[in-house]
Short mmCIF file of the C-alpha atoms (twelve columns), coordinates in Angstrom:
data_MODEL
# 
_entry.id   MODEL 
# 
loop_
_atom_site.group_PDB 
_atom_site.id 
_atom_site.type_symbol 
_atom_site.label_atom_id 
_atom_site.label_alt_id 
_atom_site.label_comp_id 
_atom_site.label_asym_id 
_atom_site.label_seq_id 
_atom_site.Cartn_x 
_atom_site.Cartn_y 
_atom_site.Cartn_z 
_atom_site.pdbx_PDB_model_num 
ATOM 1   C CA . MET A 1   -78.897  53.308 -7.470 1 
ATOM 2   C CA . ARG A 2   -79.718  57.332 -5.344 1 
ATOM 3   C CA . LYS A 3   -82.264  55.698 -2.178 1 
ATOM 4   C CA . LYS A 4   -84.862  58.194 -2.468 1 
ATOM 5   C CA . GLN A 5   -85.325  61.441 0.062  1 
ATOM 6   C CA . VAL A 6   -87.808  62.479 0.926  1 
ATOM 7   C CA . ALA A 7   -89.022  66.074 3.451  1 
ATOM 8   C CA . PRO A 8   -88.220  65.403 6.206  1 
ATOM 9   C CA . THR A 9   -91.001  67.255 8.232  1 
ATOM 10  C CA . GLN A 10  -93.732  66.260 6.339  1 
ATOM 11  C CA . GLU A 11  -93.438  61.814 5.463  1 
ATOM 12  C CA . LEU A 12  -91.685  60.934 8.987  1 
ATOM 13  C CA . PRO A 13  -93.302  60.083 12.294 1 
ATOM 14  C CA . GLN A 14  -91.671  61.832 15.199 1 
ATOM 15  C CA . THR A 15  -90.456  57.975 16.593 1 
ATOM 16  C CA . ALA A 16  -88.219  57.791 13.825 1 
ATOM 17  C CA . TRP A 17  -86.605  60.744 14.767 1 
ATOM 18  C CA . ALA A 18  -85.955  60.362 17.444 1 
ATOM 19  C CA . VAL A 19  -84.069  57.408 16.326 1 
ATOM 20  C CA . LEU A 20  -82.248  58.847 14.009 1 
ATOM 21  C CA . GLY A 21  -81.518  61.413 16.608 1 
ATOM 22  C CA . LEU A 22  -80.047  58.893 18.237 1 
ATOM 23  C CA . LEU A 23  -77.515  56.881 15.765 1 
ATOM 24  C CA . SER A 24  -76.205  61.559 14.943 1 
ATOM 25  C CA . PHE A 25  -73.869  61.310 17.859 1 
ATOM 26  C CA . PRO A 26  -70.934  59.682 16.585 1 
ATOM 27  C CA . GLY A 27  -70.433  55.709 16.719 1 
ATOM 28  C CA . GLU A 28  -72.314  53.132 15.185 1 
ATOM 29  C CA . ARG A 29  -74.991  50.948 17.266 1 
ATOM 30  C CA . THR A 30  -77.106  47.674 17.580 1 
ATOM 31  C CA . GLY A 31  -80.622  48.020 17.253 1 
ATOM 32  C CA . TYR A 32  -80.389  46.895 21.396 1 
ATOM 33  C CA . GLU A 33  -78.492  48.974 21.730 1 
ATOM 34  C CA . LEU A 34  -80.031  52.173 20.734 1 
ATOM 35  C CA . LYS A 35  -82.939  50.399 22.628 1 
ATOM 36  C CA . LYS A 36  -80.481  50.691 25.870 1 
ATOM 37  C CA . TRP A 37  -79.674  54.639 25.246 1 
ATOM 38  C CA . ALA A 38  -83.800  55.286 24.253 1 
ATOM 39  C CA . ASP A 39  -84.345  53.673 27.701 1 
ATOM 40  C CA . ALA A 40  -81.468  55.765 29.550 1 
ATOM 41  C CA . SER A 41  -82.026  59.438 27.768 1 
ATOM 42  C CA . LEU A 42  -85.386  60.022 26.031 1 
ATOM 43  C CA . ARG A 43  -87.489  58.219 27.898 1 
ATOM 44  C CA . PHE A 44  -86.989  60.670 31.191 1 
ATOM 45  C CA . PHE A 45  -88.460  63.962 28.494 1 
ATOM 46  C CA . TYR A 46  -90.280  61.932 25.792 1 
ATOM 47  C CA . TRP A 47  -90.130  58.662 25.536 1 
ATOM 48  C CA . SER A 48  -88.089  54.489 25.131 1 
ATOM 49  C CA . PRO A 49  -89.342  53.391 21.674 1 
ATOM 50  C CA . ALA A 50  -90.350  49.542 22.007 1 
ATOM 51  C CA . ILE A 51  -87.645  47.556 20.369 1 
ATOM 52  C CA . SER A 52  -89.698  45.926 18.187 1 
ATOM 53  C CA . GLN A 53  -90.431  50.320 16.734 1 
ATOM 54  C CA . ILE A 54  -86.502  51.069 16.629 1 
ATOM 55  C CA . TYR A 55  -86.462  47.716 13.882 1 
ATOM 56  C CA . ALA A 56  -88.935  49.295 12.451 1 
ATOM 57  C CA . GLU A 57  -87.452  52.896 11.778 1 
ATOM 58  C CA . LEU A 58  -83.789  51.296 10.752 1 
ATOM 59  C CA . ARG A 59  -85.209  49.543 7.977  1 
ATOM 60  C CA . ARG A 60  -87.608  52.643 6.742  1 
ATOM 61  C CA . LEU A 61  -84.497  54.883 7.516  1 
ATOM 62  C CA . GLU A 62  -81.825  52.914 5.905  1 
ATOM 63  C CA . ALA A 63  -84.176  52.921 2.856  1 
ATOM 64  C CA . LEU A 64  -85.173  55.913 2.727  1 
ATOM 65  C CA . GLY A 65  -80.591  56.327 2.667  1 
ATOM 66  C CA . TYR A 66  -80.600  58.224 6.163  1 
ATOM 67  C CA . ALA A 67  -78.468  55.820 7.964  1 
ATOM 68  C CA . ARG A 68  -76.297  52.729 7.109  1 
ATOM 69  C CA . SER A 69  -75.700  49.120 8.642  1 
ATOM 70  C CA . GLU A 70  -73.307  45.927 8.362  1 
ATOM 71  C CA . ARG A 71  -73.396  42.940 9.988  1 
ATOM 72  C CA . SER A 72  -70.416  41.985 11.635 1 
ATOM 73  C CA . GLY A 73  -66.981  39.432 11.081 1 
ATOM 74  C CA . PRO A 74  -67.847  35.955 11.926 1 
ATOM 75  C CA . GLU A 75  -64.766  37.042 14.924 1 
ATOM 76  C CA . GLU A 76  -67.758  37.541 17.109 1 
ATOM 77  C CA . PRO A 77  -69.943  34.338 18.668 1 
ATOM 78  C CA . ARG A 78  -73.733  36.013 17.033 1 
ATOM 79  C CA . THR A 79  -73.873  38.111 13.671 1 
ATOM 80  C CA . LYS A 80  -74.986  40.847 14.523 1 
ATOM 81  C CA . ARG A 81  -75.787  44.621 12.991 1 
ATOM 82  C CA . ARG A 82  -74.452  48.046 13.377 1 
ATOM 83  C CA . TYR A 83  -76.372  51.449 12.207 1 
ATOM 84  C CA . ALA A 84  -75.067  54.579 10.870 1 
ATOM 85  C CA . ILE A 85  -76.205  57.516 10.074 1 
ATOM 86  C CA . THR A 86  -75.251  58.910 6.973  1 
ATOM 87  C CA . ASP A 87  -75.108  62.108 4.948  1 
ATOM 88  C CA . GLY A 88  -78.372  62.605 3.856  1 
ATOM 89  C CA . GLY A 89  -80.373  61.251 7.091  1 
ATOM 90  C CA . ARG A 90  -77.601  64.201 9.777  1 
ATOM 91  C CA . ALA A 91  -78.559  66.452 6.342  1 
ATOM 92  C CA . ALA A 92  -82.521  66.164 7.090  1 
ATOM 93  C CA . LEU A 93  -82.474  65.172 10.522 1 
ATOM 94  C CA . ALA A 94  -81.137  68.712 11.160 1 
ATOM 95  C CA . GLN A 95  -84.157  70.509 8.394  1 
ATOM 96  C CA . TRP A 96  -86.312  68.584 11.034 1 
ATOM 97  C CA . ALA A 97  -84.516  69.968 14.392 1 
ATOM 98  C CA . ALA A 98  -84.291  73.244 13.200 1 
ATOM 99  C CA . ALA A 99  -88.295  73.593 10.431 1 
ATOM 100 C CA . GLU A 100 -90.047  76.610 13.178 1 
ATOM 101 C CA . ALA A 101 -92.971  74.415 12.439 1 
ATOM 102 C CA . VAL A 102 -92.621  72.356 16.553 1 
ATOM 103 C CA . GLU A 103 -96.563  70.116 17.515 1 
ATOM 104 C CA . SER A 104 -98.898  72.403 18.207 1 
ATOM 105 C CA . GLY A 105 -100.563 72.995 21.590 1 
ATOM 106 C CA . PRO A 106 -99.329  72.422 24.987 1 
ATOM 107 C CA . PRO A 107 -97.255  69.070 26.275 1 
ATOM 108 C CA . VAL A 108 -99.905  65.164 26.073 1 
ATOM 109 C CA . LEU A 109 -99.957  64.421 29.594 1 
ATOM 110 C CA . LYS A 110 -101.451 61.176 30.355 1 
ATOM 111 C CA . HIS A 111 -101.262 60.424 34.464 1 
ATOM 112 C CA . GLY A 112 -102.916 57.656 35.630 1 
ATOM 113 C CA . VAL A 113 -102.796 58.850 39.037 1 
ATOM 114 C CA . LEU A 114 -104.498 61.862 38.255 1 
ATOM 115 C CA . LEU A 115 -107.280 59.970 36.549 1 
ATOM 116 C CA . ARG A 116 -108.012 57.640 39.531 1 
ATOM 117 C CA . VAL A 117 -108.147 60.992 41.991 1 
ATOM 118 C CA . TRP A 118 -110.095 62.403 39.865 1 
ATOM 119 C CA . LEU A 119 -112.844 59.741 39.780 1 
ATOM 120 C CA . GLY A 120 -111.606 59.397 43.513 1 
ATOM 121 C CA . HIS A 121 -115.846 58.826 44.618 1 
ATOM 122 C CA . LEU A 122 -115.430 55.470 43.322 1 
ATOM 123 C CA . ALA A 123 -112.605 54.690 45.162 1 
ATOM 124 C CA . ALA A 124 -111.917 53.900 49.042 1 
ATOM 125 C CA . PRO A 125 -109.287 57.089 50.049 1 
ATOM 126 C CA . ASP A 126 -107.385 54.309 51.495 1 
ATOM 127 C CA . ARG A 127 -106.622 53.095 48.239 1 
ATOM 128 C CA . LEU A 128 -106.897 56.151 46.601 1 
ATOM 129 C CA . ARG A 129 -103.810 57.442 48.773 1 
ATOM 130 C CA . ALA A 130 -101.910 54.511 47.960 1 
ATOM 131 C CA . LEU A 131 -101.615 54.938 45.094 1 
ATOM 132 C CA . VAL A 132 -100.434 58.954 45.858 1 
ATOM 133 C CA . ALA A 133 -98.461  56.908 47.916 1 
ATOM 134 C CA . GLU A 134 -96.824  54.622 45.466 1 
ATOM 135 C CA . HIS A 135 -96.456  56.659 42.615 1 
ATOM 136 C CA . ILE A 136 -94.599  59.725 45.779 1 
ATOM 137 C CA . GLU A 137 -92.236  56.567 46.192 1 
ATOM 138 C CA . GLY A 138 -91.693  56.306 41.603 1 
ATOM 139 C CA . THR A 139 -90.557  59.338 40.548 1 
ATOM 140 C CA . ARG A 140 -88.462  59.552 43.854 1 
ATOM 141 C CA . ASP A 141 -86.923  56.104 41.940 1 
ATOM 142 C CA . ARG A 142 -87.038  57.793 38.165 1 
ATOM 143 C CA . LEU A 143 -85.572  61.547 39.568 1 
ATOM 144 C CA . ARG A 144 -82.415  58.805 41.469 1 
ATOM 145 C CA . GLU A 145 -82.533  57.072 36.660 1 
ATOM 146 C CA . VAL A 146 -82.252  60.952 35.664 1 
ATOM 147 C CA . ARG A 147 -79.253  62.674 38.167 1 
ATOM 148 C CA . GLU A 148 -77.682  59.128 37.078 1 
ATOM 149 C CA . ALA A 149 -77.816  59.221 33.738 1 
ATOM 150 C CA . ARG A 150 -76.970  63.048 33.946 1 
ATOM 151 C CA . GLY A 151 -73.702  61.860 35.595 1 
ATOM 152 C CA . GLN A 152 -73.444  59.629 32.673 1 
ATOM 153 C CA . ALA A 153 -73.397  61.979 30.615 1 
ATOM 154 C CA . SER A 154 -71.402  64.950 32.211 1 
ATOM 155 C CA . GLY A 155 -68.414  66.179 31.208 1 
ATOM 156 C CA . VAL A 156 -68.962  64.573 27.743 1 
ATOM 157 C CA . GLY A 157 -68.429  67.410 24.433 1 
ATOM 158 C CA . GLU A 158 -71.136  65.304 22.646 1 
ATOM 159 C CA . TRP A 159 -73.591  64.431 25.215 1 
ATOM 160 C CA . VAL A 160 -73.497  68.389 26.674 1 
ATOM 161 C CA . PHE A 161 -77.380  69.278 25.381 1 
ATOM 162 C CA . PRO A 162 -78.932  66.292 26.199 1 
ATOM 163 C CA . GLU A 163 -77.723  66.604 29.260 1 
ATOM 164 C CA . LEU A 164 -79.483  70.207 29.726 1 
ATOM 165 C CA . ALA A 165 -82.824  68.047 28.205 1 
ATOM 166 C CA . LEU A 166 -81.845  65.787 30.682 1 
ATOM 167 C CA . ARG A 167 -81.690  68.417 34.106 1 
ATOM 168 C CA . TRP A 168 -84.871  69.985 32.108 1 
ATOM 169 C CA . SER A 169 -86.219  66.439 32.977 1 
ATOM 170 C CA . GLU A 170 -84.702  66.347 37.246 1 
ATOM 171 C CA . ARG A 171 -86.495  69.324 37.726 1 
ATOM 172 C CA . GLN A 172 -90.241  68.320 35.977 1 
ATOM 173 C CA . HIS A 173 -89.132  64.978 38.328 1 
ATOM 174 C CA . LEU A 174 -88.416  67.389 41.733 1 
ATOM 175 C CA . ALA A 175 -91.845  69.342 40.361 1 
ATOM 176 C CA . GLU A 176 -94.213  66.028 39.839 1 
ATOM 177 C CA . LEU A 177 -92.458  65.283 43.341 1 
ATOM 178 C CA . GLU A 178 -93.704  68.328 45.364 1 
ATOM 179 C CA . LEU A 179 -96.976  67.753 43.573 1 
ATOM 180 C CA . ALA A 180 -97.587  64.268 44.405 1 
ATOM 181 C CA . GLU A 181 -96.792  65.287 48.058 1 
ATOM 182 C CA . ALA A 182 -99.285  68.522 47.870 1 
ATOM 183 C CA . LEU A 183 -101.931 66.023 45.694 1 
ATOM 184 C CA . LEU A 184 -101.035 62.935 49.075 1 
ATOM 185 C CA . ALA A 185 -102.100 66.393 51.552 1 
ATOM 186 C CA . ASP A 186 -104.982 67.610 50.309 1 
ATOM 187 C CA . LEU A 187 -105.807 64.100 50.580 1 
ATOM 188 C CA . ASP A 188 -105.136 63.413 54.122 1 
ATOM 189 C CA . GLU A 189 -106.941 66.676 54.378 1 
ATOM 190 C CA . LEU A 190 -110.593 65.088 52.967 1 
ATOM 191 C CA . THR A 191 -110.148 62.118 54.221 1 
ATOM 192 C CA . VAL A 192 -109.666 64.162 58.215 1 
ATOM 193 C CA . ARG A 193 -113.345 65.950 56.989 1 
ATOM 194 C CA . ALA A 194 -115.587 63.955 55.688 1 
ATOM 195 C CA . PRO A 195 -116.866 61.846 58.107 1 
ATOM 196 C CA . GLY A 196 -120.208 63.789 58.785 1 
ATOM 197 C CA . ASP A 197 -118.619 66.929 57.231 1 
ATOM 198 C CA . GLY A 198 -121.184 68.808 55.162 1 
ATOM 199 C CA . SER A 199 -118.365 72.222 54.816 1 
# 
Protein backbone atom coordinates (compact mmCIF):
# COMPACT_ATOMS: atom_id res chain seq x y z
CA MET A 1 0.00 0.00 0.00
CA ARG A 2 1.37 3.41 -0.95
CA LYS A 3 1.93 5.79 1.95
CA LYS A 4 0.49 9.25 1.59
CA GLN A 5 2.72 12.10 0.53
CA VAL A 6 2.34 15.69 1.70
CA ALA A 7 3.12 19.07 0.27
CA PRO A 8 6.52 19.50 1.88
CA THR A 9 6.66 23.19 2.63
CA GLN A 10 3.17 23.34 4.14
CA GLU A 11 2.69 20.38 6.45
CA LEU A 12 5.92 19.59 8.25
CA PRO A 13 7.63 21.56 11.04
CA GLN A 14 11.24 22.67 10.77
CA THR A 15 12.32 19.91 13.15
CA ALA A 16 11.04 17.25 10.76
CA TRP A 17 13.11 18.73 7.92
CA ALA A 18 16.16 18.93 10.17
CA VAL A 19 15.83 15.23 11.09
CA LEU A 20 15.22 14.27 7.46
CA GLY A 21 18.27 16.36 6.56
CA LEU A 22 20.39 14.34 8.98
CA LEU A 23 19.15 11.18 7.25
CA SER A 24 20.04 12.57 3.81
CA PHE A 25 23.73 11.86 4.33
CA PRO A 26 25.09 8.39 3.52
CA GLY A 27 24.40 5.53 5.93
CA GLU A 28 21.66 4.35 8.25
CA ARG A 29 21.44 5.71 11.79
CA THR A 30 19.62 5.11 15.04
CA GLY A 31 17.72 7.89 16.76
CA TYR A 32 20.51 8.07 19.33
CA GLU A 33 23.13 8.49 16.59
CA LEU A 34 21.04 11.22 14.97
CA LYS A 35 20.88 13.03 18.32
CA LYS A 36 24.65 12.83 18.72
CA TRP A 37 25.15 14.19 15.22
CA ALA A 38 22.67 17.01 15.79
CA ASP A 39 24.57 17.93 18.97
CA ALA A 40 27.83 17.96 17.00
CA SER A 41 26.56 20.03 14.07
CA LEU A 42 23.03 21.46 14.00
CA ARG A 43 23.15 23.01 17.45
CA PHE A 44 25.93 25.39 16.43
CA PHE A 45 23.75 27.27 13.95
CA TYR A 46 20.15 26.08 14.38
CA TRP A 47 19.30 23.92 17.38
CA SER A 48 19.48 20.31 18.49
CA PRO A 49 16.10 18.62 19.01
CA ALA A 50 15.57 16.55 22.14
CA ILE A 51 15.85 12.79 21.67
CA SER A 52 12.07 12.50 22.21
CA GLN A 53 11.48 15.01 19.38
CA ILE A 54 13.82 13.10 17.08
CA TYR A 55 11.96 9.83 17.63
CA ALA A 56 8.60 11.55 17.20
CA GLU A 57 9.73 13.04 13.88
CA LEU A 58 11.19 9.71 12.75
CA ARG A 59 7.80 8.08 13.32
CA ARG A 60 6.10 10.90 11.40
CA LEU A 61 8.59 10.71 8.52
CA GLU A 62 8.24 6.94 8.32
CA ALA A 63 4.43 7.18 8.27
CA LEU A 64 4.72 9.63 5.36
CA GLY A 65 7.05 7.34 3.45
CA TYR A 66 9.95 9.79 3.73
CA ALA A 67 12.02 7.45 5.89
CA ARG A 68 12.25 3.70 6.44
CA SER A 69 13.61 1.69 9.32
CA GLU A 70 14.85 -1.80 10.07
CA ARG A 71 15.40 -3.58 13.34
CA SER A 72 18.82 -5.08 13.96
CA GLY A 73 19.16 -8.83 13.94
CA PRO A 74 19.96 -11.25 16.78
CA GLU A 75 23.70 -10.73 16.27
CA GLU A 76 23.50 -7.46 18.22
CA PRO A 77 23.19 -7.70 22.02
CA ARG A 78 20.51 -4.99 22.08
CA THR A 79 17.88 -4.54 19.40
CA LYS A 80 18.27 -1.25 17.54
CA ARG A 81 16.16 0.43 14.88
CA ARG A 82 18.14 2.10 12.12
CA TYR A 83 16.61 4.73 9.87
CA ALA A 84 17.36 5.83 6.31
CA ILE A 85 15.85 8.33 3.91
CA THR A 86 13.70 7.06 1.04
CA ASP A 87 13.73 8.32 -2.53
CA GLY A 88 10.45 10.11 -1.80
CA GLY A 89 11.94 11.67 1.31
CA ARG A 90 15.00 12.87 -0.60
CA ALA A 91 12.80 14.42 -3.31
CA ALA A 92 10.61 16.17 -0.71
CA LEU A 93 13.66 17.44 1.18
CA ALA A 94 15.24 18.74 -2.04
CA GLN A 95 11.97 20.52 -2.89
CA TRP A 96 11.80 22.06 0.60
CA ALA A 97 15.48 23.13 0.54
CA ALA A 98 15.02 24.78 -2.86
CA ALA A 99 11.75 26.51 -1.96
CA GLU A 100 11.76 30.26 -2.46
CA ALA A 101 9.95 30.96 0.80
CA VAL A 102 12.27 31.08 3.80
CA GLU A 103 11.25 32.17 7.30
CA SER A 104 10.48 35.88 7.09
CA GLY A 105 12.30 38.36 9.27
CA PRO A 106 15.67 38.12 10.97
CA PRO A 107 16.77 35.01 12.87
CA VAL A 108 15.30 34.84 16.36
CA LEU A 109 17.85 35.75 19.03
CA LYS A 110 17.05 34.87 22.65
CA HIS A 111 20.08 36.08 24.59
CA GLY A 112 19.57 35.28 28.26
CA VAL A 113 22.66 37.15 29.42
CA LEU A 114 21.69 40.29 27.54
CA LEU A 115 18.16 40.11 28.97
CA ARG A 116 19.70 40.22 32.45
CA VAL A 117 21.93 43.13 31.47
CA TRP A 118 18.82 44.92 30.19
CA LEU A 119 17.43 44.45 33.71
CA GLY A 120 20.70 45.60 35.22
CA HIS A 121 19.01 48.27 37.31
CA LEU A 122 17.75 45.39 39.47
CA ALA A 123 21.09 43.60 39.84
CA ALA A 124 24.39 44.16 41.58
CA PRO A 125 27.10 45.33 39.12
CA ASP A 126 29.48 42.57 40.25
CA ARG A 127 26.85 39.93 39.49
CA LEU A 128 26.31 41.33 36.00
CA ARG A 129 30.03 41.31 35.33
CA ALA A 130 30.26 37.72 36.56
CA LEU A 131 27.40 36.67 34.27
CA VAL A 132 29.08 38.22 31.23
CA ALA A 133 32.46 36.72 32.18
CA GLU A 134 30.85 33.28 32.48
CA HIS A 135 29.23 33.80 29.09
CA ILE A 136 32.63 34.66 27.58
CA GLU A 137 34.12 31.43 28.93
CA GLY A 138 31.13 29.44 27.68
CA THR A 139 31.47 31.03 24.24
CA ARG A 140 35.15 30.09 24.13
CA ASP A 141 34.22 26.49 25.00
CA ARG A 142 31.58 26.38 22.25
CA LEU A 143 34.05 27.89 19.78
CA ARG A 144 36.46 25.05 20.55
CA GLU A 145 33.64 22.55 19.96
CA VAL A 146 32.76 24.17 16.61
CA ARG A 147 36.40 23.99 15.54
CA GLU A 148 36.58 20.32 16.53
CA ALA A 149 33.42 19.60 14.52
CA ARG A 150 34.89 21.49 11.54
CA GLY A 151 38.04 19.40 11.82
CA GLN A 152 36.00 16.21 11.63
CA ALA A 153 34.04 17.41 8.61
CA SER A 154 37.03 18.87 6.77
CA GLY A 155 38.11 16.89 3.73
CA VAL A 156 35.06 14.58 3.75
CA GLY A 157 33.37 14.95 0.37
CA GLU A 158 29.74 14.54 1.43
CA TRP A 159 30.24 16.97 4.35
CA VAL A 160 31.44 19.94 2.31
CA PHE A 161 28.23 21.92 2.91
CA PRO A 162 27.94 21.05 6.61
CA GLU A 163 31.54 22.25 6.88
CA LEU A 164 30.55 25.58 5.30
CA ALA A 165 27.77 25.91 7.89
CA LEU A 166 30.27 25.14 10.67
CA ARG A 167 32.68 27.71 9.23
CA TRP A 168 29.87 30.29 9.44
CA SER A 169 29.21 29.17 13.01
CA GLU A 170 32.88 29.63 13.86
CA ARG A 171 32.71 33.23 12.63
CA GLN A 172 29.46 33.78 14.55
CA HIS A 173 31.05 32.55 17.80
CA LEU A 174 34.07 34.78 17.21
CA ALA A 175 31.70 37.73 16.73
CA GLU A 176 29.79 36.78 19.89
CA LEU A 177 33.08 36.65 21.79
CA GLU A 178 34.02 40.13 20.56
CA LEU A 179 30.58 41.50 21.48
CA ALA A 180 30.65 39.94 24.95
CA GLU A 181 34.14 41.30 25.67
CA ALA A 182 32.99 44.77 24.56
CA LEU A 183 29.93 44.43 26.82
CA LEU A 184 32.16 43.54 29.76
CA ALA A 185 34.27 46.65 29.04
CA ASP A 186 31.06 48.72 28.95
CA LEU A 187 30.04 47.35 32.35
CA ASP A 188 33.51 48.13 33.71
CA GLU A 189 33.17 51.70 32.51
CA LEU A 190 29.74 52.01 34.14
CA THR A 191 31.08 50.63 37.41
CA VAL A 192 33.97 53.10 37.41
CA ARG A 193 31.86 56.23 36.85
CA ALA A 194 28.56 55.20 38.49
CA PRO A 195 29.19 56.17 42.16
CA GLY A 196 28.20 59.81 42.57
CA ASP A 197 28.57 60.45 38.84
CA GLY A 198 25.70 62.51 37.55
CA SER A 199 26.94 62.49 33.97
